[in-house]
Tab-separated table of C-alpha atoms in Angstrom:
chain	number	residue	atom	x	y	z
D	1	MET	CA	71.149	97.092	105.635
D	2	LYS	CA	71.679	97.981	101.998
D	3	ALA	CA	73.251	95.330	99.746
D	4	VAL	CA	73.842	94.725	96.035
D	5	VAL	CA	73.087	91.179	94.906
D	6	CYS	CA	73.954	89.415	91.676
D	7	VAL	CA	70.616	87.666	91.326
D	8	GLU	CA	71.615	85.824	88.164
D	9	PRO	CA	74.176	86.356	85.414
D	10	GLY	CA	73.822	89.846	83.995
D	11	ARG	CA	71.516	91.158	86.750
D	12	LEU	CA	72.569	93.176	89.804
D	13	GLU	CA	69.930	94.469	92.217
D	14	ALA	CA	70.053	96.805	95.216
D	15	VAL	CA	68.126	95.206	98.085
D	16	GLU	CA	67.589	95.486	101.828
D	17	ARG	CA	69.048	92.601	103.850
D	18	GLU	CA	69.086	91.711	107.526
D	19	ARG	CA	72.334	92.593	109.249
D	20	PRO	CA	74.393	89.425	109.697
D	21	ALA	CA	74.571	87.540	112.972
D	22	VAL	CA	77.960	87.369	114.703
D	23	PRO	CA	79.208	83.793	115.263
D	24	HIS	CA	81.447	83.084	118.233
D	25	GLY	CA	84.983	84.312	117.555
D	26	TRP	CA	83.887	86.535	114.684
D	27	VAL	CA	83.788	90.332	114.440
D	28	ARG	CA	81.167	92.677	112.986
D	29	VAL	CA	82.672	95.340	110.730
D	30	ALA	CA	81.291	98.249	108.724
D	31	VAL	CA	82.390	97.954	105.110
D	32	SER	CA	84.235	101.035	103.879
D	33	HIS	CA	85.637	100.280	100.393
D	34	VAL	CA	85.551	97.243	98.113
D	35	GLY	CA	87.719	96.612	95.075
D	36	ILE	CA	86.103	95.083	92.005
D	37	CYS	CA	88.032	92.004	90.879
D	38	GLY	CA	88.114	90.044	87.645
D	39	THR	CA	86.279	87.325	89.572
D	40	ASP	CA	83.393	89.764	90.154
D	41	TYR	CA	83.118	90.456	86.423
D	42	HIS	CA	83.140	86.699	85.760
D	43	ILE	CA	80.355	86.189	88.305
D	44	PHE	CA	78.316	88.962	86.690
D	45	GLU	CA	78.885	87.442	83.242
D	46	GLY	CA	77.997	83.916	84.388
D	47	LYS	CA	81.504	82.586	83.709
D	48	HIS	CA	82.393	81.379	87.208
D	49	PRO	CA	82.197	77.559	87.177
D	50	PHE	CA	81.412	76.917	90.845
D	51	LEU	CA	79.213	79.819	91.920
D	52	GLU	CA	75.653	79.596	93.176
D	53	TYR	CA	73.276	82.528	92.620
D	54	PRO	CA	72.086	84.786	94.144
D	55	ARG	CA	75.396	86.083	95.513
D	56	ILE	CA	76.614	89.274	97.171
D	57	MET	CA	80.002	89.786	95.558
D	58	GLY	CA	83.070	91.602	96.874
D	59	HIS	CA	86.208	90.211	98.500
D	60	GLU	CA	88.756	93.072	98.314
D	61	VAL	CA	87.650	94.808	101.484
D	62	SER	CA	88.547	97.550	103.932
D	63	ALA	CA	86.330	98.167	106.943
D	64	THR	CA	86.087	99.548	110.473
D	65	VAL	CA	85.341	97.453	113.538
D	66	ILE	CA	81.823	97.757	115.014
D	67	GLU	CA	81.626	94.849	117.481
D	68	PRO	CA	85.150	93.631	118.327
D	69	GLY	CA	84.130	90.716	120.520
D	70	ALA	CA	87.259	89.090	121.928
D	71	SER	CA	89.416	90.073	118.946
D	72	GLY	CA	91.549	92.550	120.877
D	73	LEU	CA	90.649	95.260	118.373
D	74	SER	CA	88.875	98.427	119.445
D	75	ALA	CA	85.625	99.648	117.935
D	76	GLY	CA	86.437	102.064	115.125
D	77	THR	CA	89.753	100.398	114.211
D	78	PRO	CA	90.357	100.474	110.442
D	79	VAL	CA	91.124	97.000	109.108
D	80	VAL	CA	92.001	95.054	106.002
D	81	VAL	CA	89.837	91.956	105.588
D	82	ASN	CA	91.447	88.687	104.562
D	83	PRO	CA	88.538	87.093	102.650
D	84	TYR	CA	89.840	83.503	102.730
D	85	ILE	CA	87.878	81.662	105.412
D	86	SER	CA	89.775	78.484	106.276
D	87	CYS	CA	88.782	75.458	108.341
D	88	GLY	CA	91.828	75.529	110.631
D	89	THR	CA	92.130	71.732	110.845
D	90	CYS	CA	92.907	70.318	107.383
D	91	VAL	CA	96.379	69.285	106.204
D	92	ALA	CA	97.080	72.694	104.654
D	93	CYS	CA	95.910	74.632	107.708
D	94	ARG	CA	98.018	72.412	109.969
D	95	LYS	CA	101.032	73.356	107.850
D	96	GLY	CA	100.321	77.064	108.235
D	97	LYS	CA	98.942	77.378	104.698
D	98	PRO	CA	95.296	78.431	105.174
D	99	ASN	CA	95.453	80.078	101.736
D	100	CYS	CA	95.075	76.596	100.200
D	101	CYS	CA	92.757	75.102	102.834
D	102	THR	CA	90.978	72.035	101.488
D	103	ALA	CA	87.607	73.527	102.512
D	104	ILE	CA	88.336	77.191	101.842
D	105	ARG	CA	85.447	79.623	101.493
D	106	VAL	CA	86.121	82.965	99.869
D	107	LEU	CA	83.899	85.923	100.706
D	108	GLY	CA	81.922	87.004	97.674
D	109	VAL	CA	82.444	83.663	95.920
D	110	HIS	CA	81.565	80.676	98.101
D	111	THR	CA	79.678	82.819	100.609
D	112	ASP	CA	78.254	86.333	100.543
D	113	GLY	CA	80.777	89.151	100.352
D	114	ALA	CA	81.077	92.887	100.926
D	115	PHE	CA	78.868	94.690	98.418
D	116	CYS	CA	76.857	95.681	101.481
D	117	GLU	CA	77.083	97.850	104.580
D	118	GLU	CA	78.180	95.263	107.180
D	119	ILE	CA	79.813	91.835	107.248
D	120	THR	CA	81.135	89.470	109.900
D	121	VAL	CA	84.497	87.714	109.638
D	122	PRO	CA	86.723	85.628	111.915
D	123	ALA	CA	88.866	87.775	114.193
D	124	GLU	CA	92.065	86.249	112.795
D	125	ASN	CA	91.109	87.493	109.306
D	126	LEU	CA	91.338	91.166	110.283
D	127	TYR	CA	94.599	93.099	110.032
D	128	PRO	CA	94.939	96.650	111.398
D	129	ALA	CA	95.304	99.225	108.615
D	130	GLU	CA	96.707	102.192	110.526
D	131	GLY	CA	98.644	104.505	108.249
D	132	LEU	CA	96.601	103.596	105.169
D	133	SER	CA	93.602	105.350	103.703
D	134	LEU	CA	90.567	103.095	103.663
D	135	GLU	CA	90.605	103.208	99.860
D	136	ALA	CA	94.231	102.054	99.816
D	137	ALA	CA	93.396	99.337	102.346
D	138	ALA	CA	90.871	97.893	99.874
D	139	THR	CA	93.716	97.225	97.404
D	140	VAL	CA	95.739	95.108	99.828
D	141	GLU	CA	94.087	91.771	99.009
D	142	PHE	CA	94.683	91.846	95.273
D	143	LEU	CA	98.246	93.116	95.773
D	144	ALA	CA	98.866	90.311	98.276
D	145	ILE	CA	98.236	87.787	95.476
D	146	GLY	CA	101.303	89.111	93.664
D	147	ALA	CA	103.335	89.502	96.846
D	148	HIS	CA	102.628	85.858	97.704
D	149	ALA	CA	103.684	84.718	94.220
D	150	VAL	CA	106.956	86.643	94.502
D	151	ARG	CA	107.648	85.137	97.937
D	152	ARG	CA	106.853	81.664	96.599
D	153	SER	CA	109.358	82.118	93.766
D	154	LEU	CA	112.347	82.205	96.165
D	155	ALA	CA	114.092	84.401	93.575
D	156	PRO	CA	116.814	86.517	95.196
D	157	ALA	CA	117.437	90.207	94.631
D	158	GLY	CA	119.134	90.826	91.310
D	159	SER	CA	117.126	88.139	89.477
D	160	ARG	CA	115.815	88.923	86.020
D	161	ALA	CA	112.034	88.527	86.189
D	162	LEU	CA	109.401	88.304	83.471
D	163	VAL	CA	105.770	88.987	84.409
D	164	ILE	CA	103.311	87.853	81.741
D	165	GLY	CA	99.993	89.712	81.813
D	166	ALA	CA	99.672	93.424	82.591
D	167	GLY	CA	96.260	93.241	84.253
D	168	PRO	CA	95.799	94.098	87.950
D	169	ILE	CA	97.271	90.825	89.265
D	170	GLY	CA	100.195	91.001	86.856
D	171	LEU	CA	100.894	94.621	87.769
D	172	GLY	CA	100.740	93.763	91.469
D	173	THR	CA	103.161	90.885	90.878
D	174	ALA	CA	105.484	93.178	88.929
D	175	LEU	CA	105.410	95.814	91.668
D	176	PHE	CA	106.332	93.308	94.376
D	177	SER	CA	108.924	91.660	92.150
D	178	ARG	CA	110.545	95.077	91.827
D	179	ILE	CA	110.247	95.642	95.604
D	180	ALA	CA	112.076	92.300	96.032
D	181	GLY	CA	114.975	93.728	94.013
D	182	HIS	CA	114.254	91.979	90.715
D	183	ASP	CA	114.937	93.474	87.285
D	184	VAL	CA	111.378	93.306	85.902
D	185	THR	CA	110.193	92.946	82.303
D	186	LEU	CA	106.485	92.853	81.442
D	187	MET	CA	104.902	90.882	78.606
D	188	ASP	CA	101.378	91.424	77.304
D	189	THR	CA	99.410	91.044	74.076
D	190	SER	CA	98.503	94.742	74.214
D	191	GLN	CA	101.045	97.401	73.356
D	192	GLU	CA	98.620	99.892	74.937
D	193	ARG	CA	98.781	98.114	78.319
D	194	LEU	CA	102.560	97.944	78.130
D	195	ALA	CA	102.697	101.673	77.430
D	196	MET	CA	100.388	102.299	80.383
D	197	ALA	CA	102.621	100.190	82.646
D	198	ALA	CA	105.652	102.181	81.534
D	199	GLU	CA	103.974	105.564	82.021
D	200	ARG	CA	102.195	104.863	85.318
D	201	PHE	CA	104.581	102.460	87.033
D	202	GLY	CA	107.955	102.829	85.326
D	203	PHE	CA	108.090	99.348	83.785
D	204	THR	CA	109.898	100.479	80.662
D	205	SER	CA	111.050	96.993	79.647
D	206	GLY	CA	108.118	95.425	77.800
D	207	LEU	CA	107.633	92.599	75.327
D	208	VAL	CA	104.612	91.959	73.115
D	209	ALA	CA	103.289	88.405	73.430
D	210	GLY	CA	102.851	86.556	70.166
D	211	ALA	CA	104.683	84.537	67.548
D	212	ALA	CA	107.953	86.430	68.035
D	213	ALA	CA	107.902	86.388	71.845
D	214	ALA	CA	110.418	83.547	72.274
D	215	ASP	CA	112.909	85.274	69.993
D	216	GLU	CA	112.430	88.551	71.897
D	217	VAL	CA	113.002	86.797	75.240
D	218	SER	CA	116.213	85.336	73.868
D	219	ARG	CA	117.297	88.733	72.540
D	220	VAL	CA	116.751	90.718	75.749
D	221	THR	CA	118.367	88.040	77.949
D	222	ASP	CA	121.354	87.328	75.661
D	223	GLY	CA	119.968	83.858	75.063
D	224	ASP	CA	119.777	82.939	78.754
D	225	GLY	CA	116.062	83.315	79.517
D	226	PHE	CA	114.642	84.831	82.702
D	227	ASP	CA	115.617	83.677	86.186
D	228	VAL	CA	111.962	83.735	87.225
D	229	VAL	CA	108.805	83.935	85.133
D	230	PHE	CA	105.373	84.763	86.567
D	231	ASP	CA	102.319	84.011	84.437
D	232	ALA	CA	99.282	86.055	85.475
D	233	THR	CA	97.240	85.729	82.292
D	234	GLY	CA	94.683	83.059	83.131
D	235	TYR	CA	95.277	81.691	79.624
D	236	GLY	CA	96.458	78.127	79.145
D	237	LYS	CA	98.452	78.675	75.954
D	238	SER	CA	100.383	81.512	77.593
D	239	MET	CA	101.156	79.317	80.590
D	240	GLU	CA	102.478	76.596	78.302
D	241	ALA	CA	104.626	79.023	76.307
D	242	ALA	CA	106.090	80.424	79.540
D	243	PHE	CA	108.133	77.246	80.115
D	244	GLY	CA	110.339	78.258	77.202
D	245	TYR	CA	111.152	81.663	78.695
D	246	VAL	CA	112.777	80.276	81.867
D	247	ALA	CA	116.566	80.219	82.257
D	248	HIS	CA	118.392	77.043	83.183
D	249	GLY	CA	118.125	76.774	86.957
D	250	GLY	CA	115.181	79.182	86.996
D	251	ALA	CA	111.559	79.032	88.113
D	252	LEU	CA	108.092	79.420	86.615
D	253	VAL	CA	105.344	80.621	88.955
D	254	LEU	CA	101.741	80.112	87.828
D	255	VAL	CA	99.880	82.947	89.521
D	256	SER	CA	96.657	82.457	87.593
D	257	VAL	CA	94.597	79.288	87.330
D	258	VAL	CA	92.719	77.772	84.401
D	259	LYS	CA	90.467	74.756	83.996
D	260	ASP	CA	92.599	73.506	81.084
D	261	GLU	CA	95.250	70.833	81.255
D	262	ILE	CA	98.701	72.428	81.044
D	263	ARG	CA	101.170	70.491	78.870
D	264	PHE	CA	104.923	70.953	78.579
D	265	SER	CA	107.970	69.223	77.149
D	266	ASP	CA	109.553	67.066	79.825
D	267	PRO	CA	113.037	67.162	78.209
D	268	GLU	CA	112.928	70.973	78.114
D	269	PHE	CA	111.710	71.062	81.728
D	270	HIS	CA	114.397	68.679	82.959
D	271	LYS	CA	117.353	70.064	81.049
D	272	ARG	CA	116.683	73.425	82.715
D	273	GLU	CA	116.262	71.806	86.150
D	274	MET	CA	113.597	74.452	86.565
D	275	MET	CA	111.065	74.753	89.358
D	276	LEU	CA	107.341	74.874	88.574
D	277	ILE	CA	105.462	76.630	91.373
D	278	GLY	CA	101.749	77.083	91.932
D	279	SER	CA	100.674	80.178	93.873
D	280	ARG	CA	97.225	80.488	95.414
D	281	ASN	CA	95.716	83.389	97.329
D	282	ALA	CA	97.923	84.839	100.108
D	283	THR	CA	98.677	84.520	103.817
D	284	ARG	CA	98.909	86.978	106.687
D	285	VAL	CA	102.621	87.584	106.098
D	286	ASP	CA	101.828	88.680	102.528
D	287	PHE	CA	99.037	91.003	103.655
D	288	GLU	CA	101.337	92.545	106.236
D	289	HIS	CA	104.133	92.960	103.649
D	290	VAL	CA	101.710	94.785	101.344
D	291	ILE	CA	100.419	97.013	104.159
D	292	ALA	CA	103.997	97.930	105.141
D	293	SER	CA	104.948	98.564	101.500
D	294	ILE	CA	101.991	100.897	100.918
D	295	ARG	CA	102.716	102.701	104.184
D	296	ALA	CA	106.353	103.155	103.093
D	297	GLY	CA	105.291	104.663	99.760
D	298	HIS	CA	106.556	101.786	97.617
D	299	VAL	CA	103.169	101.117	95.957
D	300	PRO	CA	101.593	103.898	93.833
D	301	ILE	CA	97.954	103.431	94.871
D	302	GLU	CA	96.910	106.618	93.044
D	303	ALA	CA	98.112	105.030	89.787
D	304	LEU	CA	96.385	101.698	90.456
D	305	VAL	CA	92.896	103.001	91.325
D	306	THR	CA	91.499	104.346	88.050
D	307	HIS	CA	87.731	104.077	88.564
D	308	ARG	CA	85.475	104.797	91.537
D	309	THR	CA	81.797	104.235	92.275
D	310	THR	CA	79.320	103.931	95.142
D	311	LEU	CA	77.135	101.109	96.407
D	312	ASP	CA	74.093	102.784	94.849
D	313	ALA	CA	75.787	103.182	91.465
D	314	VAL	CA	77.675	99.879	91.288
D	315	PRO	CA	74.901	97.903	89.493
D	316	ALA	CA	75.123	100.218	86.486
D	317	ASP	CA	78.856	100.883	86.680
D	318	LEU	CA	79.997	97.272	87.071
D	319	ALA	CA	77.773	96.221	84.171
D	320	ARG	CA	79.364	98.904	81.997
D	321	TRP	CA	82.943	98.154	83.063
D	322	ALA	CA	82.428	94.450	82.338
D	323	THR	CA	82.606	95.344	78.640
D	324	ASP	CA	84.220	98.801	78.555
D	325	LYS	CA	87.637	98.404	80.163
D	326	ALA	CA	89.311	101.358	78.477
D	327	GLY	CA	91.815	102.785	80.960
D	328	LEU	CA	90.586	100.453	83.702
D	329	ILE	CA	93.085	98.991	86.144
D	330	LYS	CA	91.264	98.852	89.474
D	331	ALA	CA	87.752	100.069	90.283
D	332	VAL	CA	86.811	100.650	93.920
D	333	VAL	CA	83.333	100.896	95.458
D	334	CYS	CA	82.986	103.433	98.270
D	335	VAL	CA	80.397	102.005	100.662
D	336	ALA	CA	81.089	104.394	103.558
D	337	GLU	CA	83.739	107.062	104.051
């Protein structure tokens, strides 16, 4: 089969690979579309701290079933692939939280992914995608990250929410915060991205991150702060500043992760009696919520997918988009229609 391999940082090659074997309990699927994630750009640039090369990237995947095995799915069924391969026995898995399995393997990161024609995955990691286009189905995984963060926040409808970072994960978080009935404000360092979010998605309340951000938060919330704050920046200083934007009795959800130590004022944390919540990956309930929301027309997929390419063209296109992100929200690779 045809595959695209990141041989080393900065070098993608189209190669021929053997079709994968099918372990017991797994399903062979034909890859249809694959979203390109920030993680993929980091792998290409050599910035991922735990990755071994060579690696076939790609973990935002839609596919059709080829060999269903005992999955209960029929051949030809369109599916969304959950790329988080969990052990099923660790403390997190026993608690129904395979998204933070102690031995998790993510397709395209810890093991080869979907920049290829076929993959095999555990049957329980496939979710039927009826009612979705296969391109839309390839956006479910990254949107589920935000949906999971919103569910983790426990913030009820009517809450005032601040989402920091207007990249794909931040936009997904903002969309599902709005679906949850929150009054959403976006914050970003780029006025251009805030304008894009207003034009494409209707997020007309936007704040520019920077020296005046705390004063602006106070102004737009009448001095109260936000009931829930989501940080999706992947930037330690932003995550630290976010503590000061939370209302008394509110919550801060760290959607992104950094290698830095995150420091905060304990008196400020305690006087607010705020919750600090980590959010990692997503679970089946989040995937299914996203699928239902897309099917119901609540997620503007046509506004999210801005760039398209093919498996043959992805080595050149991904290399270009790694540096030229003008107008880029989500790029999708079409492997097979």
